[in-house]
């Protein structure tokens, strides 16, 4: 077997050296009745070409040649091939968690750069070395807010990504946290009037997403003012990190829980991605996850180490800030390399292209009779459109033209039937936007 | 090594009584076990503490230790020196690195604690157990 | 630390594993930044440009990001390439890290993960055009069920710790339907730190259960502790000492008699795949670490995936959505599961990790047993050759890992951490020093099946040499490593005055 570096004679030699005749004897301690006598009922071993063939066949069963207008938390952006050249290096790909700092300075320096970039992007003072993804980062950020304020209630905007809210609910259930949802207005933003003083006074945090699930930008400053006056924190979650290339960061928030997928990570059917928690420096000891810190060795050379480890499970065990151990380090590296390549101007340009494409798409689609924006608030690269008929049926017809149309949001918002969430990034060529508009017009004129 | 006038607990805290005020810290043995102290978590002034409960923690790089209060009382002062210089606990655990002062609810509570001699015997026994 | 090694500091000339090389200096990327440099250019806009202040509203537009990098493509390549040379990696040599299972990360896994239409698949793609992804999840699940002998599974948890939490939440949900979710979970004192941490987040209390003098779960103590308040016992099997819990069936019976469940932390599954199945010896729920047993790359700390496998009684509580294969052979996502504990992560989990694990499993197929045999053989071989040099606190047969202690070397003031650091000079990554807590001065060694006899022999030579140094020249061990770019770093300063970002 090509992954096993032993010749039959070496195995024999080693078995003899430990005093047994066969490998079977190595497992004497496993009770007889549990020891398997037959090989497991798995397919025969495959060679490399066969493995590739299996996965190529799977790829062909997906959506080859389709144009997709889906966003909703996972975004298509240009990524450079340089990123993979770096991330595929064995020294990054196959290295371990940098607990032994002297031989992990590459990983640690890169994490330090990642933490810095996340602070710069989000306008916060400290960021960790990654969480699993945006949804779990949000859950952990809420738990962090609970630890800081000692309050058990959380006010969550309905405009937060439905799957993020589901994850939060699962985590909150066993910890006695009370989640109360806050509705939205005609502009598609959180209804701040529902953030009454009495509610805020017993809330650990107000949770809001920006751009939110409808693609609309939220006014974090306004929300923060109300929340802070009653001692509640503001947790802002961000699903579309590229938006921070042009949008004012949520500096007024106390904790930011961000999904970093948009920063050079392929959609990959939903994961692996990279979550980040960034916050005010004064909350750093309540922060979950690993942290890389700068220090020196005895000769005064600058180096980096994992630090403040007493927050974590391997030291504090049941009193840890979180149970997280393995994180998304490799994808934090992807994001780091990607942002270094794009740079200050590149990221801003990418973000502006997103805004321009979305505005163009909105204009084209609103020319179609019966199609109009569902919400008035400003958007970055995705928006909700109202259609004269079922979005699901419309999409079924669009599929025949190899177009994956807007996400029907009626499933998650029963009051919002006939509305679809459509995303247009810098990767969407103008002819494809025009083709979409023409196809939608045709389909609406000729419903099946 | 261990100040004669202090009282000591099995969890390696010391308490010095002056009238109805108790000053509390951790012992030299405790700081030695922990290693270089990097952070101290203390309660707020005014906090009501119940005997036997944890009132904070002392952290080193690789470990964190709860600190338990051997008496019942209200916190009147916390040692702000430790915020910027937690290493004082390693340098002067019985003096400048006191942690908190409390107004004792019942000064007689300390009578059940070990005196310096008993504490020294206690840690000598511990050292033997560990075969150090 | 002087960069000139004296004769007493350099590893003996007879040690063959590693030499010295020139290592590039490199600052942070921010320190190379200069205005106007770019590493990536975009195709020009093919729609009318817009003024962001007009489109978004002036209050929403940010100033430029102060301090953000501005470098060219070649500087990015050089920067990260130089950083990479400062890392140790599996591609370079063994990581004898106990409980981590640092095995070879097959490259075909990376290749197939990047196939177009798999890499670009969006999780909200209609099922009709996501059949490939859904089948991959389904096929991996079937393989994992076969390997573990369990009945049903979720592949959604993003890591082992999250798997633990998911399993514990399912236990709670199940017991709640029986009328009483109970209050406590029993954790052996030898457990990995994520176990007690996960228990708390699941809303339970931790109760520690002692190990016997032989490092196994104390079944008498278990009988005493397993009251109506106890929901489950979390066991690692083989244990963190690398020893199979001989009485695992009895342990399962004791728990089941009292209406409690047996959770198995599958971190050490590398010793069991193809040898024995947890489902057969009474486990009700367990997680696997795909980044351990199933070869997905650690990448400097993650990603991983922590599938949770359960017996039928727990199936209704699995997180949503589940991949279901319909009668007509089509795959769909099923979210209408009323007893589900809910969702633990957005979308289907770390799909790219699942994909890599499936590629690994397909490569071994029915021959997967060979990996466990080689893993155990390597560990026992290493144990045999080091038993006379290091203290072995628990003298039971090892499986895929062996735990020594630094008791002998401690007599000269040399600790497990010192020995670990000196091992670096010999060209190896250290073993695990942080646990199990029941072994003071632990040295947890797991070679995995990926190590050749040659690498094992080099490791043995290195450890023996260090044992000798601990006797004859303890200072060189206590001040190691001597051959790295940086010496031991000041972790105290890093924790007292944390500097967690570049400020410029």
PDB file of C-alpha atoms in Angstrom, chain B residues 29 121-132:
ATOM      1  CA  UNK B  29       4.791  27.541  48.135  1.00  0.00           C
ATOM      2  CA  UNK B 121       5.025  20.943  58.581  1.00  0.00           C
ATOM      3  CA  UNK B 122       2.125  20.556  56.168  1.00  0.00           C
ATOM      4  CA  UNK B 123       4.130  21.543  53.103  1.00  0.00           C
ATOM      5  CA  UNK B 124       7.100  19.456  54.213  1.00  0.00           C
ATOM      6  CA  UNK B 125       4.768  16.469  54.279  1.00  0.00           C
ATOM      7  CA  UNK B 126       3.455  17.329  50.840  1.00  0.00           C
ATOM      8  CA  UNK B 127       6.976  17.544  49.498  1.00  0.00           C
ATOM      9  CA  UNK B 128       7.711  14.081  50.845  1.00  0.00           C
ATOM     10  CA  UNK B 129       4.588  12.623  49.204  1.00  0.00           C
ATOM     11  CA  UNK B 130       5.663  13.946  45.856  1.00  0.00           C
ATOM     12  CA  UNK B 131       9.131  12.518  46.331  1.00  0.00           C
ATOM     13  CA  UNK B 132      10.631  15.825  45.349  1.00  0.00           C
TER      14      UNK B 132
END
